[in-house]
Structures are given as C-alpha cells and as structure tokens.
Coordinates of N, CA and C in Angstrom, one line a residue:
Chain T
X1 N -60.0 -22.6 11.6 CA -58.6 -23.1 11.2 C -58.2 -22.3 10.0
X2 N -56.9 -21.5 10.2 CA -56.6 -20.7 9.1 C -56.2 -21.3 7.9
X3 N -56.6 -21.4 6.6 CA -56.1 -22.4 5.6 C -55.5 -21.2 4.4
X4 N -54.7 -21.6 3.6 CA -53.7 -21.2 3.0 C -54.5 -21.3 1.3
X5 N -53.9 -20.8 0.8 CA -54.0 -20.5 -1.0 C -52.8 -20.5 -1.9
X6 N -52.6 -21.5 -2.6 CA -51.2 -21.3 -3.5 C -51.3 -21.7 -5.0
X7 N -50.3 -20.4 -6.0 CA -50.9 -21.0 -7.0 C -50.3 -22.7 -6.9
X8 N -50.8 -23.8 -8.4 CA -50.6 -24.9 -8.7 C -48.9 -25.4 -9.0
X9 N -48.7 -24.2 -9.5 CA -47.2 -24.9 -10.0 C -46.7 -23.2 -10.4
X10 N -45.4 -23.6 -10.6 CA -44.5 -22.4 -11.2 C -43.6 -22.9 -11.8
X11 N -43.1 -22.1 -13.0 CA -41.5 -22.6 -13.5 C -40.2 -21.4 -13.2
X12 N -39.1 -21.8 -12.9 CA -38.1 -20.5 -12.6 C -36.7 -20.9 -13.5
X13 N -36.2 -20.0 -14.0 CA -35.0 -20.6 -14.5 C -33.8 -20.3 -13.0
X14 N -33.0 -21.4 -13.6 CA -31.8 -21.9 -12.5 C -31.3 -20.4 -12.2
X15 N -30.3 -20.0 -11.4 CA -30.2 -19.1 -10.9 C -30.5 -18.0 -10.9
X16 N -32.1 -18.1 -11.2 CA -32.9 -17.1 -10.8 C -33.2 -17.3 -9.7
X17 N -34.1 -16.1 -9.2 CA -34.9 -15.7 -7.7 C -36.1 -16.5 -8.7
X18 N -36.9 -17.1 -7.6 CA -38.4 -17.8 -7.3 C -38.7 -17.2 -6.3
X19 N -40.2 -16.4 -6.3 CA -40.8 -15.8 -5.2 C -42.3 -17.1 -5.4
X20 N -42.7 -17.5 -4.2 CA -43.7 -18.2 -4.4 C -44.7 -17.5 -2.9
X21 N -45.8 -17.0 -3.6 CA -46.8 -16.5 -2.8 C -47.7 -17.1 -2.2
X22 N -48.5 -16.9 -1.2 CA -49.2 -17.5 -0.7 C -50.1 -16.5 0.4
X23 N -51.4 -17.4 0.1 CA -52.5 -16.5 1.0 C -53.0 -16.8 1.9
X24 N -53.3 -16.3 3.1 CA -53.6 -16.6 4.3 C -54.9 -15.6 5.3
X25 N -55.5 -14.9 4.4 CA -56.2 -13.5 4.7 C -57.2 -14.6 6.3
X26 N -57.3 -15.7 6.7 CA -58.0 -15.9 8.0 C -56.8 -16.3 8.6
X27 N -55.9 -15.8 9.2 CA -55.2 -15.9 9.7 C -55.1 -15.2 10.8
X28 N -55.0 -15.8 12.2 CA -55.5 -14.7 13.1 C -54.8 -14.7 14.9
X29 N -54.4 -13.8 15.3 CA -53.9 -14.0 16.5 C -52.4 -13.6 16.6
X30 N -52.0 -14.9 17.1 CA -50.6 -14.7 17.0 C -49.8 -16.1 15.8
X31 N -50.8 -16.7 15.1 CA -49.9 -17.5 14.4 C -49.2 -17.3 13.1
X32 N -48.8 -18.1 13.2 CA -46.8 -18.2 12.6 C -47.3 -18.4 11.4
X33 N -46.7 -18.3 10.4 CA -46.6 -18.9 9.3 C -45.3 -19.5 9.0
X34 N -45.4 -21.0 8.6 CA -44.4 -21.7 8.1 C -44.1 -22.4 6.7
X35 N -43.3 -22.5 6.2 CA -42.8 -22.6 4.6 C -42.0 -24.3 5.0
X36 N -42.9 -25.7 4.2 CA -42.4 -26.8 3.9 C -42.0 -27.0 2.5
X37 N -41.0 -27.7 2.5 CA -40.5 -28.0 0.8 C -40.7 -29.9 0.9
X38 N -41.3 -30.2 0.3 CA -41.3 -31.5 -0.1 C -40.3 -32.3 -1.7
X39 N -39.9 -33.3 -1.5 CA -38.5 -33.1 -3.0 C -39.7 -34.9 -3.2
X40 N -39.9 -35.3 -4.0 CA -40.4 -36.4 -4.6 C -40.4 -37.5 -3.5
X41 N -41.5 -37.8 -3.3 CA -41.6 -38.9 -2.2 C -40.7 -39.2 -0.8
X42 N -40.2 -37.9 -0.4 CA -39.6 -37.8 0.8 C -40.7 -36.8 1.8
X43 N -39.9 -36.6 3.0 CA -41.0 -36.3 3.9 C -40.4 -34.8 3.5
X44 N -41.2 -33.9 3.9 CA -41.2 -32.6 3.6 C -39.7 -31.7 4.9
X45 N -39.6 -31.1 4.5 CA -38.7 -29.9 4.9 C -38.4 -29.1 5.1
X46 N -38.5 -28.1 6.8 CA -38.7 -26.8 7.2 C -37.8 -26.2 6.6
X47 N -38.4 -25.1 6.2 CA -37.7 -23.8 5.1 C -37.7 -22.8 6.4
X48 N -38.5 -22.6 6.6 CA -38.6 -20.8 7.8 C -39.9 -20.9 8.1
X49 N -40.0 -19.7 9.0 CA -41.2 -20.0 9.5 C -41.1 -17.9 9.8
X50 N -42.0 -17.3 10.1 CA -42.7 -16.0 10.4 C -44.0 -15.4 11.2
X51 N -44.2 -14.4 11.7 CA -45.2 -13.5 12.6 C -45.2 -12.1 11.9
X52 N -44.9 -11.5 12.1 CA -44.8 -10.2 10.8 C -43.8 -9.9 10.4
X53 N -42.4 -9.8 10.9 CA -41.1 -9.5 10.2 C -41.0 -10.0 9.2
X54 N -40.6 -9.7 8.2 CA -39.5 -10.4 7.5 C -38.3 -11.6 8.2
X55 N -38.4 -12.5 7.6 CA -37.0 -13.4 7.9 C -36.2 -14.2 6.9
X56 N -34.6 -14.2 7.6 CA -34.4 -14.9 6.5 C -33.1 -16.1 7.0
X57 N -32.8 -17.1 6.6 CA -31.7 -17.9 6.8 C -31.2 -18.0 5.6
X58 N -30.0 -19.5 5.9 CA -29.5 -19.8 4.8 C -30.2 -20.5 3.5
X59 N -31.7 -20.8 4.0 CA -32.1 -21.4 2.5 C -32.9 -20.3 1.6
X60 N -33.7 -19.1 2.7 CA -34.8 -18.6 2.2 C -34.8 -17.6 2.9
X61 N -35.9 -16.7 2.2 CA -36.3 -15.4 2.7 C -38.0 -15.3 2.8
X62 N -38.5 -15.0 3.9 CA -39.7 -14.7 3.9 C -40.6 -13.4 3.9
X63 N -41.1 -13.0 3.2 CA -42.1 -11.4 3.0 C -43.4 -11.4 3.6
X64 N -43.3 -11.2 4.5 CA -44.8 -10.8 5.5 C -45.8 -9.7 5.2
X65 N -46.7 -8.8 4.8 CA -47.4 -8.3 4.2 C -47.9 -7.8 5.7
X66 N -47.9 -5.9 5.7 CA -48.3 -5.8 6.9 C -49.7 -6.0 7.4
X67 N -50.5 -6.5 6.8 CA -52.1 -6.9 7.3 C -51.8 -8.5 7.6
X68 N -51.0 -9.2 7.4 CA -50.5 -10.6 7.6 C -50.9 -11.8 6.9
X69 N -51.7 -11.1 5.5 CA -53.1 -12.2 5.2 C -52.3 -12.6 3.8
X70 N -50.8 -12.3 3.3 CA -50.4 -13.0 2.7 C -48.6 -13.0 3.2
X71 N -47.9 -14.2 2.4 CA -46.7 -13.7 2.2 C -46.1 -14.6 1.2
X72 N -44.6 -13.9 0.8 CA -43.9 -14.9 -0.3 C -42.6 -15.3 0.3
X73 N -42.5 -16.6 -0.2 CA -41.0 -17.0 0.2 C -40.1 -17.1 -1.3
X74 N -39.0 -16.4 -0.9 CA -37.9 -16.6 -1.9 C -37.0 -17.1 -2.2
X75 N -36.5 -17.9 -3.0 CA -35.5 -18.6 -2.7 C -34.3 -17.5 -3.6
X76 N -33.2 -17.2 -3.3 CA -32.7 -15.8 -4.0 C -31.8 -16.3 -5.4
X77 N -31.3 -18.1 -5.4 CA -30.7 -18.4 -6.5 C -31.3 -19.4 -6.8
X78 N -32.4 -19.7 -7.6 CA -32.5 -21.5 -7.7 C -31.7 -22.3 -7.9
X79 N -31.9 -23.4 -7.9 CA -31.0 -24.6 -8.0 C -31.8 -25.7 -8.9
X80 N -31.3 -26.9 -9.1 CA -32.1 -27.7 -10.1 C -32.9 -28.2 -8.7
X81 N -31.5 -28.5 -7.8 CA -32.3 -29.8 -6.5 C -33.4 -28.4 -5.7
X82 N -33.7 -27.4 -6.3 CA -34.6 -26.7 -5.4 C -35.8 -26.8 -5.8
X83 N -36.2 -28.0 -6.7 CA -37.2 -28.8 -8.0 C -38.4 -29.5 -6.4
X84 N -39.3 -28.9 -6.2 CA -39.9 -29.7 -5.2 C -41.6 -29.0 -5.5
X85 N -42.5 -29.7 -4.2 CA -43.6 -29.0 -4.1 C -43.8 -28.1 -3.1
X86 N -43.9 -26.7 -2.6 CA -44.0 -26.1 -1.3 C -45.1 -25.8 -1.1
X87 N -45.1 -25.8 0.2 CA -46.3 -25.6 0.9 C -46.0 -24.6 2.6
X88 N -47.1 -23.8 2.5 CA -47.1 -23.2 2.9 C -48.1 -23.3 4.2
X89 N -47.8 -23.2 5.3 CA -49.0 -23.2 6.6 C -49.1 -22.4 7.3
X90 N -50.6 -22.3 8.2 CA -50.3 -22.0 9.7 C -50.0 -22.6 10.9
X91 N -49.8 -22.1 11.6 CA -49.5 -23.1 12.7 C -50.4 -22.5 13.3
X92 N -51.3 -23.7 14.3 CA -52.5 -23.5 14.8 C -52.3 -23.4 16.0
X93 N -50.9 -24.1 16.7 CA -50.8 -24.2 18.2 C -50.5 -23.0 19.2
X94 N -50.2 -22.0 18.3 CA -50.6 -21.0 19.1 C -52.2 -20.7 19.8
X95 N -53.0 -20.9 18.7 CA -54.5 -20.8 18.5 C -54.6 -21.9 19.7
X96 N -54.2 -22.6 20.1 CA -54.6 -23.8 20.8 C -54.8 -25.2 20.3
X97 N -54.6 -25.3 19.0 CA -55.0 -26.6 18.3 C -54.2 -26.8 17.4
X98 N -54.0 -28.1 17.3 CA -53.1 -29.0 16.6 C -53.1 -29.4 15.0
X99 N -54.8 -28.7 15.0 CA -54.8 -29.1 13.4 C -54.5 -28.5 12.4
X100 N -53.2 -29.1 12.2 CA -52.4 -28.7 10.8 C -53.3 -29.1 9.4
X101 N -53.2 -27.8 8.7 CA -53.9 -28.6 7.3 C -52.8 -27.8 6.3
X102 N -52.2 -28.7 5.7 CA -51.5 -28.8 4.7 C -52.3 -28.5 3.5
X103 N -52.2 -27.6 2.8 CA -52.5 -27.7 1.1 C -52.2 -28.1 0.1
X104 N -52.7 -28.1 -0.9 CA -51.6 -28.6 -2.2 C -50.4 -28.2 -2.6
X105 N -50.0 -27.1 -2.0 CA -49.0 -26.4 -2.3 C -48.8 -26.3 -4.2
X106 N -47.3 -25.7 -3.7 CA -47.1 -25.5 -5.2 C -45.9 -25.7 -5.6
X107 N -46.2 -26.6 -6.8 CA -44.8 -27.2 -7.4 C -44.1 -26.2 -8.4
X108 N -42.9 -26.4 -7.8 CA -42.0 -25.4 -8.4 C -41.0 -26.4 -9.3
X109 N -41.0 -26.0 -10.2 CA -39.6 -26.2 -11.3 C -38.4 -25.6 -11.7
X110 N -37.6 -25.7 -11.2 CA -36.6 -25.1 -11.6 C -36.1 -26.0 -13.0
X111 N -35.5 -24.8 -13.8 CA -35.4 -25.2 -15.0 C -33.8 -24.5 -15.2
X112 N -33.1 -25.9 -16.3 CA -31.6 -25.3 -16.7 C -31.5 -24.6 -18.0
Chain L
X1 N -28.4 -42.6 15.2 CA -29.2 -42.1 14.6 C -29.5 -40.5 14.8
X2 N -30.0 -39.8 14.1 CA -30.4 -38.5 14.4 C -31.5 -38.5 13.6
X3 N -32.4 -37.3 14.0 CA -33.6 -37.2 13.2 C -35.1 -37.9 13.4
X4 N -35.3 -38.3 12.3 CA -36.9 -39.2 12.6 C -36.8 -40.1 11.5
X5 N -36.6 -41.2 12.2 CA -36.4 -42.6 11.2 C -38.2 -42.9 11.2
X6 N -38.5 -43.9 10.5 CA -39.5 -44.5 10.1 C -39.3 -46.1 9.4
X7 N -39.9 -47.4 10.1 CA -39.5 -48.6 9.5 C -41.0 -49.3 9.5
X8 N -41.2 -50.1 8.7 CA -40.3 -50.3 7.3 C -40.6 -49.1 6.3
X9 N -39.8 -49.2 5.6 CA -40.1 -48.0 4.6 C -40.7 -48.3 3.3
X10 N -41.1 -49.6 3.0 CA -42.1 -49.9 2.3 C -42.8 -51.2 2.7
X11 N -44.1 -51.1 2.7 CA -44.8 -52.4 3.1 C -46.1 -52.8 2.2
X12 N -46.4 -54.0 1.9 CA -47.7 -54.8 1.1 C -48.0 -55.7 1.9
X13 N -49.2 -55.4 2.0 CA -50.1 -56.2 2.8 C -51.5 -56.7 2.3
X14 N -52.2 -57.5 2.7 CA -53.3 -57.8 2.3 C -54.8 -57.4 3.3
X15 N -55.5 -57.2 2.8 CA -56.8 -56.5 3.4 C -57.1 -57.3 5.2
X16 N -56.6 -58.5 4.7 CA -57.0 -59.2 6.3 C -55.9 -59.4 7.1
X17 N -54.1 -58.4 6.9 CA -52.8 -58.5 8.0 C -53.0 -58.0 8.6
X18 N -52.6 -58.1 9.5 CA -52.3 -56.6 10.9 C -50.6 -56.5 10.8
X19 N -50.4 -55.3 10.7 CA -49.0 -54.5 10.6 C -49.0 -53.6 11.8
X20 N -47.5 -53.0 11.7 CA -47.7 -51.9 12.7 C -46.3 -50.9 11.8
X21 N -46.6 -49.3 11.8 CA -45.5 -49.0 11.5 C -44.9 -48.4 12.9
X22 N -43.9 -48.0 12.6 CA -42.7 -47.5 13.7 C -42.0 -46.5 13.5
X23 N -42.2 -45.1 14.4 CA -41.4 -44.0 14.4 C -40.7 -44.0 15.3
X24 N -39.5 -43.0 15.2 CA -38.7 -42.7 16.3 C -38.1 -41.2 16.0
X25 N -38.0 -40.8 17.1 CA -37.5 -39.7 17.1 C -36.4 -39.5 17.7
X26 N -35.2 -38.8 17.7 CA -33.8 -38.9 18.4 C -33.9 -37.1 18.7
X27 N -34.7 -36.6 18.2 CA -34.6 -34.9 19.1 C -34.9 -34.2 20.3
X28 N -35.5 -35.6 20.9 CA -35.7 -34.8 22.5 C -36.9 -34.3 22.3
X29 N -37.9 -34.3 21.1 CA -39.4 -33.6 21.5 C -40.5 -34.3 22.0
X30 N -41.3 -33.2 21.7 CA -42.3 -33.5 22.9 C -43.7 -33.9 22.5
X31 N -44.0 -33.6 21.0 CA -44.9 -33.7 20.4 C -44.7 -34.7 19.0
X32 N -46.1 -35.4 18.7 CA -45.4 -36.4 17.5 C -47.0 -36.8 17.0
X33 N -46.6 -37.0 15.1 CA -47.5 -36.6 14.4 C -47.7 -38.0 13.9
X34 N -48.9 -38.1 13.3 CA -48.8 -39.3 12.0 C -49.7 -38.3 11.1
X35 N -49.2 -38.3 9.3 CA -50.0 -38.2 8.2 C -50.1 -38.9 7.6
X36 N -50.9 -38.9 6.5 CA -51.2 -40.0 5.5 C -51.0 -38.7 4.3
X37 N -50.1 -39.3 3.2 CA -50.6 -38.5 2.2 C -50.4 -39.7 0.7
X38 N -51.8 -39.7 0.0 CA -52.7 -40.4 -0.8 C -51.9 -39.5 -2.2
X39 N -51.6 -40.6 -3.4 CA -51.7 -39.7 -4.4 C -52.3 -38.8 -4.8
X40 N -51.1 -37.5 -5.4 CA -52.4 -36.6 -5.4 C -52.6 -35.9 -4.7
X41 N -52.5 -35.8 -3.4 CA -53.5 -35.3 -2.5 C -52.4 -34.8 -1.8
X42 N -53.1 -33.5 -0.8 CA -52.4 -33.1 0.2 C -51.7 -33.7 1.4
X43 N -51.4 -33.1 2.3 CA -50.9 -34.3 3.8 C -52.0 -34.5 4.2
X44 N -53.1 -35.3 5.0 CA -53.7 -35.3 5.8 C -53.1 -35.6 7.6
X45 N -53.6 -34.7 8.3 CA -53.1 -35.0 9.3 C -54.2 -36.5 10.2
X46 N -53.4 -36.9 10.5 CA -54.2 -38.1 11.1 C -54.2 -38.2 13.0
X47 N -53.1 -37.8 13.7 CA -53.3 -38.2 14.8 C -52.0 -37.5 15.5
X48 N -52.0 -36.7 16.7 CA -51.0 -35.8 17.1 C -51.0 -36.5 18.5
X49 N -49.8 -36.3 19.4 CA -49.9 -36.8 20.6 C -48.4 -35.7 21.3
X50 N -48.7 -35.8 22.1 CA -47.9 -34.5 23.1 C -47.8 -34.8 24.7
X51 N -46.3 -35.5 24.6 CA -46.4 -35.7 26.1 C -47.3 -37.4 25.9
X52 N -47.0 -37.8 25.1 CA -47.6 -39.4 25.3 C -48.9 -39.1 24.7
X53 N -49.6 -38.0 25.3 CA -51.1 -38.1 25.1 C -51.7 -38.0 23.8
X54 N -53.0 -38.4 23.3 CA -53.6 -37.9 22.3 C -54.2 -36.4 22.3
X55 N -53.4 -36.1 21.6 CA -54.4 -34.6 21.4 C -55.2 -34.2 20.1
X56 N -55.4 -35.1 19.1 CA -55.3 -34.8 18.3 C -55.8 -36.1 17.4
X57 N -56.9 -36.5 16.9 CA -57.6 -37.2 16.2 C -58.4 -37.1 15.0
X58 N -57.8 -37.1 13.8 CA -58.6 -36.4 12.7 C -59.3 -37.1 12.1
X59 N -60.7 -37.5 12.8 CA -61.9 -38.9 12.4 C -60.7 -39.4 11.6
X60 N -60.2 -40.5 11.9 CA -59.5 -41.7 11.7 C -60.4 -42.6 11.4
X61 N -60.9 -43.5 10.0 CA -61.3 -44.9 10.9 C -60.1 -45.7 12.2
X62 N -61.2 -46.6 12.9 CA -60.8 -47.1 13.5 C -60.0 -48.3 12.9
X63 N -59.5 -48.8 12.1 CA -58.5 -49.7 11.7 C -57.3 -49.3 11.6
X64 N -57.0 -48.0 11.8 CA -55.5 -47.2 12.4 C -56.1 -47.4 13.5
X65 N -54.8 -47.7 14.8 CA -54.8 -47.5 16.0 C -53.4 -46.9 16.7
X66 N -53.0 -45.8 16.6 CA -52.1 -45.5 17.0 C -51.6 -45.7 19.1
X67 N -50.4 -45.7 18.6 CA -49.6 -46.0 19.8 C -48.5 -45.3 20.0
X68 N -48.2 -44.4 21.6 CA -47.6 -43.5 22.2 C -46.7 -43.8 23.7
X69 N -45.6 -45.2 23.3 CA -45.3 -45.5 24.7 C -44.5 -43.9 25.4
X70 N -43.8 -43.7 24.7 CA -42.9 -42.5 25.1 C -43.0 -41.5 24.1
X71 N -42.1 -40.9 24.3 CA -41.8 -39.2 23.6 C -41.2 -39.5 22.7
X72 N -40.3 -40.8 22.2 CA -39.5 -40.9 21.6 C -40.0 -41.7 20.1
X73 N -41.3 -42.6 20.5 CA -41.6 -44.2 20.0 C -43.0 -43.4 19.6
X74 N -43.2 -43.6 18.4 CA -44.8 -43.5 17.8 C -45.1 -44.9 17.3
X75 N -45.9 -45.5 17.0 CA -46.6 -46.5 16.7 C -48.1 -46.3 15.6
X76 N -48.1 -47.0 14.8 CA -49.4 -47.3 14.0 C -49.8 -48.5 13.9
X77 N -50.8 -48.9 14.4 CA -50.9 -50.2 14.2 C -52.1 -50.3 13.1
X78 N -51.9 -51.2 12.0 CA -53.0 -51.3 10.9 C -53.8 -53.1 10.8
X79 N -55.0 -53.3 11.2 CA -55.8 -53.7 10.3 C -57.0 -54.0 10.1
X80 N -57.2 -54.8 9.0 CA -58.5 -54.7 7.9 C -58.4 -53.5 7.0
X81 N -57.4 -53.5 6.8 CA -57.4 -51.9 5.7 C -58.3 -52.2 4.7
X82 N -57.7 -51.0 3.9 CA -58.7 -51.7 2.2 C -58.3 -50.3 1.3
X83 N -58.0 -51.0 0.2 CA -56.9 -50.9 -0.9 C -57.1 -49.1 -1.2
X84 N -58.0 -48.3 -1.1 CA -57.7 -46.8 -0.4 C -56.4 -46.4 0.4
X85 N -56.4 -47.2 1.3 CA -56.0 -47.0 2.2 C -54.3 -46.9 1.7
X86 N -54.0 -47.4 0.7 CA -52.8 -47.4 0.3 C -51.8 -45.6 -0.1
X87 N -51.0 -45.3 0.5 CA -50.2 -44.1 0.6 C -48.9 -44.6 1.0
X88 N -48.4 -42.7 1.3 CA -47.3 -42.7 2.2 C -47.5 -42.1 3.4
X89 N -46.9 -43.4 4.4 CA -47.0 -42.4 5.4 C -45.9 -41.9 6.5
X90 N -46.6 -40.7 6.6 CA -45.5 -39.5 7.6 C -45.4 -39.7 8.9
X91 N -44.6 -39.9 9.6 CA -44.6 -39.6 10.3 C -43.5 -38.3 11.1
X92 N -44.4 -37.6 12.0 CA -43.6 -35.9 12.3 C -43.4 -35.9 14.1
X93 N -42.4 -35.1 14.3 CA -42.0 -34.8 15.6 C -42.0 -33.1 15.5
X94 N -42.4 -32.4 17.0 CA -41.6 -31.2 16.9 C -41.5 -30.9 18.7
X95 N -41.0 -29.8 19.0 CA -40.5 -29.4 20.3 C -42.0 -29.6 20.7
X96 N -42.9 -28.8 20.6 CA -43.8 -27.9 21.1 C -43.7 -27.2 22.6
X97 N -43.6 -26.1 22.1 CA -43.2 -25.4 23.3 C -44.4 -24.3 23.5
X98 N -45.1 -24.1 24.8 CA -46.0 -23.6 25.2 C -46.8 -22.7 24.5
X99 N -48.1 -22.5 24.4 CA -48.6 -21.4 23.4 C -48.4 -20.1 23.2
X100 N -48.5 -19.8 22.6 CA -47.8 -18.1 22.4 C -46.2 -18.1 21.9
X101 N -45.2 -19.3 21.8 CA -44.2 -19.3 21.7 C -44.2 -20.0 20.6
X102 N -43.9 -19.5 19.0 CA -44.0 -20.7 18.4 C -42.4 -21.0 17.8
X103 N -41.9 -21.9 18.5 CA -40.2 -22.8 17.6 C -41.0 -24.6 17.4
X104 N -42.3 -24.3 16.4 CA -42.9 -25.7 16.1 C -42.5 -26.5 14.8
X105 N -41.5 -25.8 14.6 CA -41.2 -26.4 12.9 C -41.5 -28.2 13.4
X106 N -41.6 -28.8 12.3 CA -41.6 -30.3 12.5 C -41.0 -31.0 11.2
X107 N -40.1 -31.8 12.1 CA -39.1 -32.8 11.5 C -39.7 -33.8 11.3
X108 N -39.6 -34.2 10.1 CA -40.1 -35.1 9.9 C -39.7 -36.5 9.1
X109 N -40.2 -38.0 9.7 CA -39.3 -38.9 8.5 C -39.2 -39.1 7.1
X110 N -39.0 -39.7 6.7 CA -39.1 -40.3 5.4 C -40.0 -41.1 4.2
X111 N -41.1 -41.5 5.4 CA -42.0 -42.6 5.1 C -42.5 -43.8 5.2
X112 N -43.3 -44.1 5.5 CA -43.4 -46.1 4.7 C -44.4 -45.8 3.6
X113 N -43.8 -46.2 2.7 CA -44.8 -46.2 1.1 C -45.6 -47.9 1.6
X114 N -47.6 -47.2 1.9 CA -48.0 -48.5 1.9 C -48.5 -48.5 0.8
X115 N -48.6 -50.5 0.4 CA -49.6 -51.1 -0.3 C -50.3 -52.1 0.3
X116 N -51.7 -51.7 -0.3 CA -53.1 -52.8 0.4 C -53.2 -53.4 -0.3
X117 N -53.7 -55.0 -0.7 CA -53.5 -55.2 -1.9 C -55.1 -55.8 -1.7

C-alpha cells in the first residue's frame, strides 16, 4: 500500500502561492494521486487528483515529478478560508484495493 | 438534499447504549466508506462497501457493525463502546468506476462528533 510523506505544517502569507509537497516514492502502477483539504472539524474536500500530467482546476494546481514518487499542490492565491489540514493520497483501487490510508497531512496557515 | 448528509451529528452515549449512525448519499454512487478520525490522529479507514457488499474491513472491533441496505443508505451500528472509542466520524461515498479508470474522488459528510462517556 503506497503511503505518502508530508511536512507537519506550513505558514503562507495571504495572497501568496502555497506549494505543499508531498512524497510518494512506493507508488506504483497506474495510481492516482489525490489532494484532500480538511477546514476544522468538517469532513475533508477533493482538491484534484493526478497520474503524471500536470493538472489544474479552479481551486489548484498539481506538479507531478516525472519518476512519480513525488508531487506538489499549489494553491496560486491564498486565502485566509484556505487555513486547513491537507492531505495527500493514493488511490489504491486501481491496484485493486480499497485501502485508503490517510496521513497526517499538513496544516497549512495562511496568514494576513 | 444533495451530497452526503450524516445524522446525528453529534451523539453521547454510555458504554452499555446501542446507537446507530446514518449516512446517505444523493450522488448516485456506488461505493461507500466509514472512517473514524480520533484526536490527533489521521483518518482511519474503517469499512468500505461497493455495490452493497463489503469489501473492505480494517480489523474493526466487533462492536461497530456496519450496515449496507442500498447504494444510497450506510449504517453503523454501535455497542459496548468504551470511552476510546470517542471521535468523529466520516462517513464517504464515491463513483467507483472500474479499475484502471480512476474518477474516485470521495465526497464526503460532515460527521457525527461521538462521545462515550
């Protein structure tokens, strides 16, 4: 089961870029990587998700590293409400299995 | 409704109630999750079901018993807890659509903050 690495926390000032990294070097096959934001005691929240492109929507941008074993998500303006913990996964059901393991992720602060 | 509700969204209970929590989903998927996440601590995943079935059991004790009438209805039923046992808990939905294809993001509710007392 591929499990993930993130630092503990970060601080960003408000309309700055926040790039938050994350490692994934057993990562293997064809799985995805997906980016959750959790905001204080609510349930968490799909940001994007990736395979090796780059992607990006209206909340985020994802950086895939071409060996696949890391990437960073950016958010390109912070916000105060962009104040959460993220976490970063694989998704295993490509692999055939369901088990999701969530990390500690990493709490980000945006600061005014 | 839209989304993934979760009721009640907060509950206290005592070591010897039986409760049950209750999810629902209004997306039309196919797959549905329960976590527990403990202060502190990461999500743990606790029990996945797909198509009604279990697929998916992450040594649980047996005083969670989860329940899968439909695609739509998750169920937890709790008891004999004991005051650990106290969290939030998740419950998650997503499409799952066949392997090699991943649009698995997962939606997920809001919570029931338990207490064991």
């Amino acid at each position: 089961d591929a499990k993930t690495t993130q630092p503990p926390s970060m601080d960003c000032a408000e309309g700055r870029a926040a790039n938050l990294p994350c490692n994934h070097s057993t990562i293997s096959g064809n799985e995805y990587v997906y980016w959750y934001r959790q905001i204080h005691s609510q349930g968490p929240q799909y940001i994007i998700h990736g395979l090796k492109n780059n992607e990006t929507n209206e909340m985020a941008s994802l950086i895939i590293t071409e060996d696949r074993k890391s990437s960073t998500l950016i958010l390109p303006h912070a916000t105060l409400r962009d104040t959460a913990v993220y976490y970063c996964i694989v998704d295993p059901t490509t692999s055939g299995t369901y088990k999701y393991i969530f990390g500690t992720g990493t709490r980000l602060k945006v600061l005014a | 409704e839209t989304g993934v509700t979760q009721t009640p969204r907060h509950l206290v209970m005592g070591m010897t109630n039986k409760k049950s929590l209750k999810c629902e989903q209004h997306l039309g998927h196919n797959a549905m999750y329960w976590y527990k996440q403990s202060a502190k601590k990461p999500l743990e995943l606790m029990f996945v079901y797909n198509f009604k079935e279990q697929t998916e059991n992450n040594s649980v004790p047996s005083r969670f018993s989860p329940e899968c009438p439909n695609s739509s209805h998750l169920f937890l039923h709790l008891h004999t807890l004991q005051p650990e046992d106290s969290a939030l808990y998740l419950c998650a939905s997503s499409q799952d659509y066949p392997a090699g294809v991943s649009y698995n993001e997962q939606f997920f509710g809001p919570g029931t903050r338990l207490t064991v007392l």
